[in-house]
């Protein structure tokens, strides 16, 4: 019989748990994967400390949870800024501020990164993201996660009723700490309308599916009303009591569910290196 000996420790009242007793370098049994999935559904963000993972180890582990996602191609005019020079594998994205010969080796550069959903601007946002720490600054660059089940529950009933059946525009403009601009012709910019409230396909629970960085407009209401409502929704989604903030250590491996969390990064010193290796699992269309 397979003995499951993983240890799950809750990290905050909002979300997040640390898993001990698993070496992600090694192939895992079905029951261990099941135990990780159960913990993930409950805690939304899982942290594994002290891992030592090659690119192949990371991809093998991620593929226990679904088909691996491809890195999204940046629009032509932004490609030199958004496509790192050291990302050979289409399944891997390097989250880094490091430049070699003046060119970024990865993506997402330096500094603060507002709350967002990974590839929320596509028809099938990534289900899952997996991030592994390789080089870290001496301070900052923490990743914060907000529990969007809790955010949904906190939306006042009248606002829930008003937004029932409504969709919102998610657009990718490659800013990190300034809201995407969707006022002009957006035909050349990746974008998609998703329901404001989605039902998580696995848990059947309702979530708030908007973020400050890339959700810019609610369809079917005036621009003024859309802006006011979105401000209220961003504020609910970013309430401190819904947030777990992860302070990275080398060897940390994090995995999160993009369908029920949003995440952000705190600022860090510009002259210090930060490098994390990311992969994803493909998503599916989301419904209210
Ligand atoms: C991301 O948004 O995928 C990266 C987050 C981070 O740099 O901490």
PDB file of C-alpha atoms and ligand atoms in Angstrom:
ATOM      1  CA  UNK A   1       0.000   0.000   0.000  1.00  0.00           C
ATOM      2  CA  UNK A   2       1.143   3.517  -0.795  1.00  0.00           C
ATOM      3  CA  UNK A   3       1.781   5.575   2.331  1.00  0.00           C
ATOM      4  CA  UNK A   4       1.119   9.309   1.951  1.00  0.00           C
ATOM      5  CA  UNK A   5       3.323  11.236   4.327  1.00  0.00           C
ATOM      6  CA  UNK A   6       3.064  14.791   3.087  1.00  0.00           C
ATOM      7  CA  UNK A   7       2.639  17.411   5.772  1.00  0.00           C
ATOM      8  CA  UNK A   8       0.381  20.405   5.062  1.00  0.00           C
ATOM      9  CA  UNK A   9       0.837  23.585   7.126  1.00  0.00           C
ATOM     10  CA  UNK A  10      -1.536  26.512   6.623  1.00  0.00           C
ATOM     11  CA  UNK A  11       0.410  29.744   6.008  1.00  0.00           C
ATOM     12  CA  UNK A  12      -2.304  32.365   6.377  1.00  0.00           C
ATOM     13  CA  UNK A  13      -6.008  32.759   7.015  1.00  0.00           C
ATOM     14  CA  UNK A  14      -6.397  33.998   3.419  1.00  0.00           C
ATOM     15  CA  UNK A  15      -4.781  31.178   1.457  1.00  0.00           C
ATOM     16  CA  UNK A  16      -1.453  29.377   1.100  1.00  0.00           C
ATOM     17  CA  UNK A  17      -0.012  26.232   2.647  1.00  0.00           C
ATOM     18  CA  UNK A  18       3.460  24.792   2.912  1.00  0.00           C
ATOM     19  CA  UNK A  19       3.901  21.177   1.870  1.00  0.00           C
ATOM     20  CA  UNK A  20       6.676  19.157   3.502  1.00  0.00           C
ATOM     21  CA  UNK A  21       7.828  15.629   2.825  1.00  0.00           C
ATOM     22  CA  UNK A  22       7.934  15.758  -0.997  1.00  0.00           C
ATOM     23  CA  UNK A  23      11.036  15.903  -3.168  1.00  0.00           C
ATOM     24  CA  UNK A  24       9.730  17.284  -6.458  1.00  0.00           C
ATOM     25  CA  UNK A  25      12.794  15.937  -8.288  1.00  0.00           C
ATOM     26  CA  UNK A  26      11.497  12.408  -7.931  1.00  0.00           C
ATOM     27  CA  UNK A  27       8.571  10.804  -9.741  1.00  0.00           C
ATOM     28  CA  UNK A  28       5.511  10.898  -7.484  1.00  0.00           C
ATOM     29  CA  UNK A  29       2.949   8.193  -6.807  1.00  0.00           C
ATOM     30  CA  UNK A  30      -0.709   8.708  -7.760  1.00  0.00           C
ATOM     31  CA  UNK A  31      -1.683   9.002  -4.129  1.00  0.00           C
ATOM     32  CA  UNK A  32       0.925  11.700  -3.430  1.00  0.00           C
ATOM     33  CA  UNK A  33      -0.273  13.667  -6.461  1.00  0.00           C
ATOM     34  CA  UNK A  34      -3.850  13.248  -5.220  1.00  0.00           C
ATOM     35  CA  UNK A  35      -2.880  14.511  -1.766  1.00  0.00           C
ATOM     36  CA  UNK A  36      -1.188  17.553  -3.336  1.00  0.00           C
ATOM     37  CA  UNK A  37      -4.294  18.205  -5.460  1.00  0.00           C
ATOM     38  CA  UNK A  38      -6.525  18.018  -2.380  1.00  0.00           C
ATOM     39  CA  UNK A  39      -4.306  20.469  -0.503  1.00  0.00           C
ATOM     40  CA  UNK A  40      -4.222  22.749  -3.549  1.00  0.00           C
ATOM     41  CA  UNK A  41      -8.018  22.857  -3.900  1.00  0.00           C
ATOM     42  CA  UNK A  42      -8.227  23.830  -0.229  1.00  0.00           C
ATOM     43  CA  UNK A  43      -5.346  26.321   0.030  1.00  0.00           C
ATOM     44  CA  UNK A  44      -5.102  27.706  -3.573  1.00  0.00           C
ATOM     45  CA  UNK A  45      -1.349  28.382  -3.277  1.00  0.00           C
ATOM     46  CA  UNK A  46       1.202  25.734  -2.280  1.00  0.00           C
ATOM     47  CA  UNK A  47       4.782  26.351  -1.176  1.00  0.00           C
ATOM     48  CA  UNK A  48       7.562  23.733  -1.263  1.00  0.00           C
ATOM     49  CA  UNK A  49      10.831  24.888   0.336  1.00  0.00           C
ATOM     50  CA  UNK A  50      14.386  23.717  -0.304  1.00  0.00           C
ATOM     51  CA  UNK A  51      13.866  22.169  -3.740  1.00  0.00           C
ATOM     52  CA  UNK A  52      16.616  21.620  -6.282  1.00  0.00           C
ATOM     53  CA  UNK A  53      14.973  21.414  -9.680  1.00  0.00           C
ATOM     54  CA  UNK A  54      16.203  21.294 -13.249  1.00  0.00           C
ATOM     55  CA  UNK A  55      13.961  22.603 -16.023  1.00  0.00           C
ATOM     56  CA  UNK A  56      12.955  19.007 -16.837  1.00  0.00           C
ATOM     57  CA  UNK A  57      12.121  18.247 -13.178  1.00  0.00           C
ATOM     58  CA  UNK A  58       9.892  21.297 -13.029  1.00  0.00           C
ATOM     59  CA  UNK A  59       8.084  20.435 -16.264  1.00  0.00           C
ATOM     60  CA  UNK A  60       7.640  16.796 -15.253  1.00  0.00           C
ATOM     61  CA  UNK A  61       6.111  17.789 -11.930  1.00  0.00           C
ATOM     62  CA  UNK A  62       3.812  20.408 -13.521  1.00  0.00           C
ATOM     63  CA  UNK A  63       2.557  17.903 -16.071  1.00  0.00           C
ATOM     64  CA  UNK A  64       0.973  15.819 -13.270  1.00  0.00           C
ATOM     65  CA  UNK A  65      -1.665  18.567 -13.254  1.00  0.00           C
ATOM     66  CA  UNK A  66      -2.483  18.928 -16.959  1.00  0.00           C
ATOM     67  CA  UNK A  67      -1.152  19.836 -20.400  1.00  0.00           C
ATOM     68  CA  UNK A  68       1.787  22.240 -20.139  1.00  0.00           C
ATOM     69  CA  UNK A  69       1.142  25.784 -21.355  1.00  0.00           C
ATOM     70  CA  UNK A  70       3.116  27.506 -24.091  1.00  0.00           C
ATOM     71  CA  UNK A  71       4.644  30.903 -23.479  1.00  0.00           C
ATOM     72  CA  UNK A  72       2.422  33.557 -25.065  1.00  0.00           C
ATOM     73  CA  UNK A  73       3.946  35.457 -27.953  1.00  0.00           C
ATOM     74  CA  UNK A  74       4.193  39.190 -27.449  1.00  0.00           C
ATOM     75  CA  UNK A  75       2.704  41.389 -30.189  1.00  0.00           C
ATOM     76  CA  UNK A  76       5.291  42.226 -32.867  1.00  0.00           C
ATOM     77  CA  UNK A  77       5.960  45.818 -31.721  1.00  0.00           C
ATOM     78  CA  UNK A  78       6.772  44.696 -28.159  1.00  0.00           C
ATOM     79  CA  UNK A  79       8.707  41.548 -28.942  1.00  0.00           C
ATOM     80  CA  UNK A  80      12.219  42.902 -28.299  1.00  0.00           C
ATOM     81  CA  UNK A  81      11.128  44.000 -24.791  1.00  0.00           C
ATOM     82  CA  UNK A  82       8.978  41.015 -23.875  1.00  0.00           C
ATOM     83  CA  UNK A  83      10.874  38.051 -25.344  1.00  0.00           C
ATOM     84  CA  UNK A  84      13.868  37.064 -23.220  1.00  0.00           C
ATOM     85  CA  UNK A  85      17.082  35.938 -24.873  1.00  0.00           C
ATOM     86  CA  UNK A  86      17.537  32.860 -22.671  1.00  0.00           C
ATOM     87  CA  UNK A  87      14.125  31.239 -23.054  1.00  0.00           C
ATOM     88  CA  UNK A  88      14.664  28.391 -25.468  1.00  0.00           C
ATOM     89  CA  UNK A  89      11.899  26.083 -24.315  1.00  0.00           C
ATOM     90  CA  UNK A  90       8.397  27.276 -25.290  1.00  0.00           C
ATOM     91  CA  UNK A  91       7.037  25.873 -22.017  1.00  0.00           C
ATOM     92  CA  UNK A  92       9.387  27.920 -19.841  1.00  0.00           C
ATOM     93  CA  UNK A  93       9.348  31.625 -19.058  1.00  0.00           C
ATOM     94  CA  UNK A  94      12.116  33.261 -17.046  1.00  0.00           C
ATOM     95  CA  UNK A  95      10.773  35.873 -14.660  1.00  0.00           C
ATOM     96  CA  UNK A  96      13.773  38.152 -14.364  1.00  0.00           C
ATOM     97  CA  UNK A  97      15.226  41.652 -14.394  1.00  0.00           C
ATOM     98  CA  UNK A  98      18.628  40.350 -15.541  1.00  0.00           C
ATOM     99  CA  UNK A  99      20.045  41.708 -18.779  1.00  0.00           C
ATOM    100  CA  UNK A 100      22.983  40.325 -20.755  1.00  0.00           C
ATOM    101  CA  UNK A 101      24.567  42.685 -23.297  1.00  0.00           C
ATOM    102  CA  UNK A 102      21.703  45.088 -22.628  1.00  0.00           C
ATOM    103  CA  UNK A 103      19.028  42.536 -23.516  1.00  0.00           C
ATOM    104  CA  UNK A 104      16.588  40.978 -21.007  1.00  0.00           C
ATOM    105  CA  UNK A 105      17.132  37.248 -20.538  1.00  0.00           C
ATOM    106  CA  UNK A 106      13.513  36.797 -19.460  1.00  0.00           C
ATOM    107  CA  UNK A 107      10.323  38.750 -18.855  1.00  0.00           C
ATOM    108  CA  UNK A 108       8.547  40.954 -16.295  1.00  0.00           C
ATOM    109  CA  UNK A 109      11.702  42.997 -15.513  1.00  0.00           C
ATOM    110  CA  UNK A 110      12.137  44.999 -12.373  1.00  0.00           C
ATOM    111  CA  UNK A 111      10.018  46.537  -9.669  1.00  0.00           C
ATOM    112  CA  UNK A 112       6.456  46.316  -8.509  1.00  0.00           C
ATOM    113  CA  UNK A 113       3.920  44.259 -10.459  1.00  0.00           C
ATOM    114  CA  UNK A 114       0.237  44.982  -9.823  1.00  0.00           C
ATOM    115  CA  UNK A 115      -2.328  42.300  -9.126  1.00  0.00           C
ATOM    116  CA  UNK A 116      -3.136  40.248 -12.204  1.00  0.00           C
ATOM    117  CA  UNK A 117      -4.155  36.834 -13.529  1.00  0.00           C
ATOM    118  CA  UNK A 118      -1.594  35.005 -15.678  1.00  0.00           C
ATOM    119  CA  UNK A 119      -2.827  35.213 -19.301  1.00  0.00           C
ATOM    120  CA  UNK A 120      -6.234  36.468 -18.141  1.00  0.00           C
ATOM    121  CA  UNK A 121      -6.421  38.332 -21.456  1.00  0.00           C
ATOM    122  CA  UNK A 122      -6.762  35.089 -23.460  1.00  0.00           C
ATOM    123  CA  UNK A 123      -9.895  32.973 -24.043  1.00  0.00           C
ATOM    124  CA  UNK A 124      -8.319  30.166 -21.959  1.00  0.00           C
ATOM    125  CA  UNK A 125      -6.274  31.660 -19.113  1.00  0.00           C
ATOM    126  CA  UNK A 126      -3.666  29.327 -17.657  1.00  0.00           C
ATOM    127  CA  UNK A 127      -5.156  27.103 -14.981  1.00  0.00           C
ATOM    128  CA  UNK A 128      -1.989  26.847 -12.984  1.00  0.00           C
ATOM    129  CA  UNK A 129       1.358  28.598 -12.639  1.00  0.00           C
ATOM    130  CA  UNK A 130       4.514  27.040 -11.132  1.00  0.00           C
ATOM    131  CA  UNK A 131       7.390  29.320 -10.094  1.00  0.00           C
ATOM    132  CA  UNK A 132      10.820  28.279  -8.848  1.00  0.00           C
ATOM    133  CA  UNK A 133      13.342  30.659  -7.240  1.00  0.00           C
ATOM    134  CA  UNK A 134      16.883  30.650  -8.675  1.00  0.00           C
ATOM    135  CA  UNK A 135      18.269  34.101  -7.746  1.00  0.00           C
ATOM    136  CA  UNK A 136      16.749  36.585  -5.297  1.00  0.00           C
ATOM    137  CA  UNK A 137      17.321  40.173  -4.215  1.00  0.00           C
ATOM    138  CA  UNK A 138      18.303  40.857  -0.594  1.00  0.00           C
ATOM    139  CA  UNK A 139      14.881  42.329   0.108  1.00  0.00           C
ATOM    140  CA  UNK A 140      11.456  42.710  -1.544  1.00  0.00           C
ATOM    141  CA  UNK A 141      10.203  41.018  -4.687  1.00  0.00           C
ATOM    142  CA  UNK A 142       7.650  39.161  -2.544  1.00  0.00           C
ATOM    143  CA  UNK A 143       4.720  37.581  -4.367  1.00  0.00           C
ATOM    144  CA  UNK A 144       1.270  38.297  -2.924  1.00  0.00           C
ATOM    145  CA  UNK A 145      -1.790  36.161  -3.588  1.00  0.00           C
ATOM    146  CA  UNK A 146      -5.393  37.122  -2.996  1.00  0.00           C
ATOM    147  CA  UNK A 147      -8.153  34.580  -2.462  1.00  0.00           C
ATOM    148  CA  UNK A 148     -10.860  35.434  -4.999  1.00  0.00           C
ATOM    149  CA  UNK A 149     -13.425  33.052  -3.497  1.00  0.00           C
ATOM    150  CA  UNK A 150     -13.321  35.241  -0.401  1.00  0.00           C
ATOM    151  CA  UNK A 151     -13.404  38.369  -2.574  1.00  0.00           C
ATOM    152  CA  UNK A 152     -16.542  37.106  -4.336  1.00  0.00           C
ATOM    153  CA  UNK A 153     -18.220  36.455  -0.993  1.00  0.00           C
ATOM    154  CA  UNK A 154     -17.390  40.023   0.080  1.00  0.00           C
ATOM    155  CA  UNK A 155     -19.069  41.669  -2.933  1.00  0.00           C
ATOM    156  CA  UNK A 156     -22.271  43.329  -1.638  1.00  0.00           C
ATOM    157  CA  UNK A 157     -25.475  41.525  -2.697  1.00  0.00           C
ATOM    158  CA  UNK A 158     -26.782  44.528  -4.675  1.00  0.00           C
ATOM    159  CA  UNK A 159     -23.568  44.712  -6.688  1.00  0.00           C
ATOM    160  CA  UNK A 160     -23.643  40.963  -7.290  1.00  0.00           C
ATOM    161  CA  UNK A 161     -27.174  41.296  -8.652  1.00  0.00           C
ATOM    162  CA  UNK A 162     -26.183  44.223 -10.871  1.00  0.00           C
ATOM    163  CA  UNK A 163     -23.188  42.369 -12.328  1.00  0.00           C
ATOM    164  CA  UNK A 164     -24.907  39.041 -12.880  1.00  0.00           C
ATOM    165  CA  UNK A 165     -24.363  37.954 -16.483  1.00  0.00           C
ATOM    166  CA  UNK A 166     -21.917  40.802 -17.152  1.00  0.00           C
ATOM    167  CA  UNK A 167     -18.509  40.370 -18.735  1.00  0.00           C
ATOM    168  CA  UNK A 168     -15.357  42.424 -18.347  1.00  0.00           C
ATOM    169  CA  UNK A 169     -12.528  43.181 -20.763  1.00  0.00           C
ATOM    170  CA  UNK A 170      -9.080  41.787 -19.947  1.00  0.00           C
ATOM    171  CA  UNK A 171      -6.302  43.239 -22.095  1.00  0.00           C
ATOM    172  CA  UNK A 172      -2.557  42.708 -22.281  1.00  0.00           C
ATOM    173  CA  UNK A 173      -0.541  45.851 -22.657  1.00  0.00           C
ATOM    174  CA  UNK A 174       2.739  44.828 -21.033  1.00  0.00           C
ATOM    175  CA  UNK A 175       2.745  47.329 -18.212  1.00  0.00           C
ATOM    176  CA  UNK A 176       3.514  46.110 -14.722  1.00  0.00           C
ATOM    177  CA  UNK A 177       2.435  48.940 -12.461  1.00  0.00           C
ATOM    178  CA  UNK A 178       0.056  50.955 -14.633  1.00  0.00           C
ATOM    179  CA  UNK A 179      -3.350  49.897 -15.790  1.00  0.00           C
ATOM    180  CA  UNK A 180      -3.687  48.696 -19.374  1.00  0.00           C
ATOM    181  CA  UNK A 181      -5.227  51.265 -21.692  1.00  0.00           C
ATOM    182  CA  UNK A 182      -8.141  49.955 -23.719  1.00  0.00           C
ATOM    183  CA  UNK A 183      -9.498  53.289 -24.922  1.00  0.00           C
ATOM    184  CA  UNK A 184      -8.193  53.204 -28.515  1.00  0.00           C
ATOM    185  CA  UNK A 185      -8.143  50.561 -31.235  1.00  0.00           C
ATOM    186  CA  UNK A 186      -7.396  47.312 -29.412  1.00  0.00           C
ATOM    187  CA  UNK A 187      -7.670  44.980 -32.396  1.00  0.00           C
ATOM    188  CA  UNK A 188      -3.876  44.405 -32.404  1.00  0.00           C
ATOM    189  CA  UNK A 189      -3.620  43.821 -28.652  1.00  0.00           C
ATOM    190  CA  UNK A 190      -4.452  40.439 -27.062  1.00  0.00           C
ATOM    191  CA  UNK A 191      -7.745  40.778 -25.170  1.00  0.00           C
ATOM    192  CA  UNK A 192     -10.795  38.823 -24.095  1.00  0.00           C
ATOM    193  CA  UNK A 193     -14.106  39.323 -22.275  1.00  0.00           C
ATOM    194  CA  UNK A 194     -14.663  36.983 -19.290  1.00  0.00           C
ATOM    195  CA  UNK A 195     -17.600  36.914 -16.879  1.00  0.00           C
ATOM    196  CA  UNK A 196     -17.030  39.217 -13.889  1.00  0.00           C
ATOM    197  CA  UNK A 197     -17.988  36.266 -11.682  1.00  0.00           C
ATOM    198  CA  UNK A 198     -16.787  32.845 -12.785  1.00  0.00           C
ATOM    199  CA  UNK A 199     -17.521  29.388 -11.468  1.00  0.00           C
ATOM    200  CA  UNK A 200     -14.368  27.432 -10.768  1.00  0.00           C
ATOM    201  CA  UNK A 201     -14.591  24.415 -13.111  1.00  0.00           C
ATOM    202  CA  UNK A 202     -13.288  21.949 -10.499  1.00  0.00           C
ATOM    203  CA  UNK A 203     -14.668  23.167  -7.187  1.00  0.00           C
ATOM    204  CA  UNK A 204     -17.943  24.663  -8.509  1.00  0.00           C
ATOM    205  CA  UNK A 205     -17.350  27.693  -6.264  1.00  0.00           C
ATOM    206  CA  UNK A 206     -17.933  31.267  -7.452  1.00  0.00           C
ATOM    207  CA  UNK A 207     -14.991  33.637  -7.751  1.00  0.00           C
ATOM    208  CA  UNK A 208     -14.427  37.282  -8.581  1.00  0.00           C
ATOM    209  CA  UNK A 209     -12.477  37.320 -11.851  1.00  0.00           C
ATOM    210  CA  UNK A 210     -11.086  40.841 -12.284  1.00  0.00           C
ATOM    211  CA  UNK A 211      -7.714  42.424 -11.579  1.00  0.00           C
ATOM    212  CA  UNK A 212      -6.410  45.982 -11.394  1.00  0.00           C
ATOM    213  CA  UNK A 213      -3.692  45.585 -14.024  1.00  0.00           C
ATOM    214  CA  UNK A 214      -5.534  44.159 -16.990  1.00  0.00           C
ATOM    215  CA  UNK A 215      -9.310  44.325 -16.418  1.00  0.00           C
ATOM    216  CA  UNK A 216     -10.322  47.687 -17.816  1.00  0.00           C
ATOM    217  CA  UNK A 217     -14.023  47.790 -18.676  1.00  0.00           C
ATOM    218  CA  UNK A 218     -17.328  46.152 -17.857  1.00  0.00           C
ATOM    219  CA  UNK A 219     -19.471  45.698 -20.916  1.00  0.00           C
ATOM    220  CA  UNK A 220     -23.003  47.011 -21.110  1.00  0.00           C
ATOM    221  CA  UNK A 221     -22.613  49.900 -18.623  1.00  0.00           C
ATOM    222  CA  UNK A 222     -21.421  53.498 -19.090  1.00  0.00           C
ATOM    223  CA  UNK A 223     -17.694  54.268 -18.902  1.00  0.00           C
ATOM    224  CA  UNK A 224     -18.224  56.168 -15.618  1.00  0.00           C
ATOM    225  CA  UNK A 225     -20.180  53.357 -14.011  1.00  0.00           C
ATOM    226  CA  UNK A 226     -17.715  50.759 -15.252  1.00  0.00           C
ATOM    227  CA  UNK A 227     -14.782  52.692 -13.734  1.00  0.00           C
ATOM    228  CA  UNK A 228     -16.568  53.138 -10.394  1.00  0.00           C
ATOM    229  CA  UNK A 229     -17.631  49.490 -10.181  1.00  0.00           C
ATOM    230  CA  UNK A 230     -14.192  48.211 -11.164  1.00  0.00           C
ATOM    231  CA  UNK A 231     -12.565  50.407  -8.506  1.00  0.00           C
ATOM    232  CA  UNK A 232     -14.847  48.836  -5.923  1.00  0.00           C
ATOM    233  CA  UNK A 233     -14.066  45.321  -7.187  1.00  0.00           C
ATOM    234  CA  UNK A 234     -10.274  45.907  -7.283  1.00  0.00           C
ATOM    235  CA  UNK A 235     -10.444  47.186  -3.708  1.00  0.00           C
ATOM    236  CA  UNK A 236     -12.363  44.105  -2.556  1.00  0.00           C
ATOM    237  CA  UNK A 237      -9.968  41.771  -4.383  1.00  0.00           C
ATOM    238  CA  UNK A 238      -6.962  43.431  -2.734  1.00  0.00           C
ATOM    239  CA  UNK A 239      -8.209  43.544   0.840  1.00  0.00           C
ATOM    240  CA  UNK A 240      -5.373  42.715   3.171  1.00  0.00           C
ATOM    241  CA  UNK A 241      -7.361  39.985   4.926  1.00  0.00           C
ATOM    242  CA  UNK A 242      -7.648  38.045   1.649  1.00  0.00           C
ATOM    243  CA  UNK A 243      -3.904  38.203   0.921  1.00  0.00           C
ATOM    244  CA  UNK A 244      -1.075  35.790   1.612  1.00  0.00           C
ATOM    245  CA  UNK A 245       2.360  37.352   0.992  1.00  0.00           C
ATOM    246  CA  UNK A 246       5.185  34.979   0.178  1.00  0.00           C
ATOM    247  CA  UNK A 247       8.733  36.014   1.103  1.00  0.00           C
ATOM    248  CA  UNK A 248      10.979  33.993  -1.196  1.00  0.00           C
ATOM    249  CA  UNK A 249      13.974  31.873  -0.225  1.00  0.00           C
ATOM    250  CA  UNK A 250      16.270  30.203  -2.728  1.00  0.00           C
ATOM    251  CA  UNK A 251      14.907  26.783  -3.658  1.00  0.00           C
ATOM    252  CA  UNK A 252      11.278  27.766  -3.035  1.00  0.00           C
ATOM    253  CA  UNK A 253       8.788  26.314  -5.489  1.00  0.00           C
ATOM    254  CA  UNK A 254       5.298  27.790  -5.599  1.00  0.00           C
ATOM    255  CA  UNK A 255       2.208  26.668  -7.450  1.00  0.00           C
ATOM    256  CA  UNK A 256      -1.062  28.561  -7.677  1.00  0.00           C
ATOM    257  CA  UNK A 257      -4.468  28.340  -9.292  1.00  0.00           C
ATOM    258  CA  UNK A 258      -5.157  31.348 -11.546  1.00  0.00           C
ATOM    259  CA  UNK A 259      -8.909  30.672 -11.587  1.00  0.00           C
ATOM    260  CA  UNK A 260      -9.400  31.609  -7.947  1.00  0.00           C
ATOM    261  CA  UNK A 261      -6.425  33.836  -7.095  1.00  0.00           C
ATOM    262  CA  UNK A 262      -4.843  37.040  -8.349  1.00  0.00           C
ATOM    263  CA  UNK A 263      -1.196  37.804  -7.623  1.00  0.00           C
ATOM    264  CA  UNK A 264       1.170  40.764  -7.438  1.00  0.00           C
ATOM    265  CA  UNK A 265       4.842  41.469  -6.730  1.00  0.00           C
ATOM    266  CA  UNK A 266       6.324  43.981  -4.311  1.00  0.00           C
ATOM    267  CA  UNK A 267       9.142  46.306  -5.365  1.00  0.00           C
ATOM    268  CA  UNK A 268      12.809  45.271  -5.016  1.00  0.00           C
ATOM    269  CA  UNK A 269      16.193  46.987  -5.489  1.00  0.00           C
ATOM    270  CA  UNK A 270      16.802  47.758  -9.162  1.00  0.00           C
ATOM    271  CA  UNK A 271      20.495  46.908  -8.979  1.00  0.00           C
ATOM    272  CA  UNK A 272      19.944  43.398  -7.556  1.00  0.00           C
ATOM    273  CA  UNK A 273      19.288  40.294  -9.599  1.00  0.00           C
ATOM    274  CA  UNK A 274      16.061  38.302  -9.431  1.00  0.00           C
ATOM    275  CA  UNK A 275      15.475  35.129 -11.442  1.00  0.00           C
ATOM    276  CA  UNK A 276      12.607  32.664 -11.199  1.00  0.00           C
ATOM    277  CA  UNK A 277      11.648  29.897 -13.610  1.00  0.00           C
ATOM    278  CA  UNK A 278       7.993  29.680 -14.568  1.00  0.00           C
ATOM    279  CA  UNK A 279       5.865  27.100 -16.309  1.00  0.00           C
ATOM    280  CA  UNK A 280       2.105  26.749 -16.590  1.00  0.00           C
ATOM    281  CA  UNK A 281      -0.763  24.386 -17.296  1.00  0.00           C
ATOM    282  CA  UNK A 282      -3.198  25.262 -20.085  1.00  0.00           C
ATOM    283  CA  UNK A 283      -6.645  26.489 -19.155  1.00  0.00           C
ATOM    284  CA  UNK A 284     -10.146  26.286 -20.532  1.00  0.00           C
ATOM    285  CA  UNK A 285     -12.911  28.812 -21.251  1.00  0.00           C
ATOM    286  CA  UNK A 286     -14.461  30.188 -18.069  1.00  0.00           C
ATOM    287  CA  UNK A 287     -18.178  30.492 -17.426  1.00  0.00           C
ATOM    288  CA  UNK A 288     -20.325  32.287 -14.922  1.00  0.00           C
TER     289      UNK A 288
HETATM  290  C1  LIG B   1       4.226  36.465 -12.275  1.00  0.00           C
HETATM  291  O1  LIG B   1       3.356  37.290 -12.213  1.00  0.00           O
HETATM  292  O2  LIG B   1       4.055  35.412 -12.910  1.00  0.00           O
HETATM  293  C2  LIG B   1       5.554  36.715 -11.577  1.00  0.00           C
HETATM  294  C3  LIG B   1       5.398  37.100 -10.160  1.00  0.00           C
HETATM  295  C4  LIG B   1       6.696  37.511  -9.514  1.00  0.00           C
HETATM  296  O3  LIG B   1       7.609  37.993 -10.192  1.00  0.00           O
HETATM  297  O4  LIG B   1       6.799  37.358  -8.297  1.00  0.00           O
END
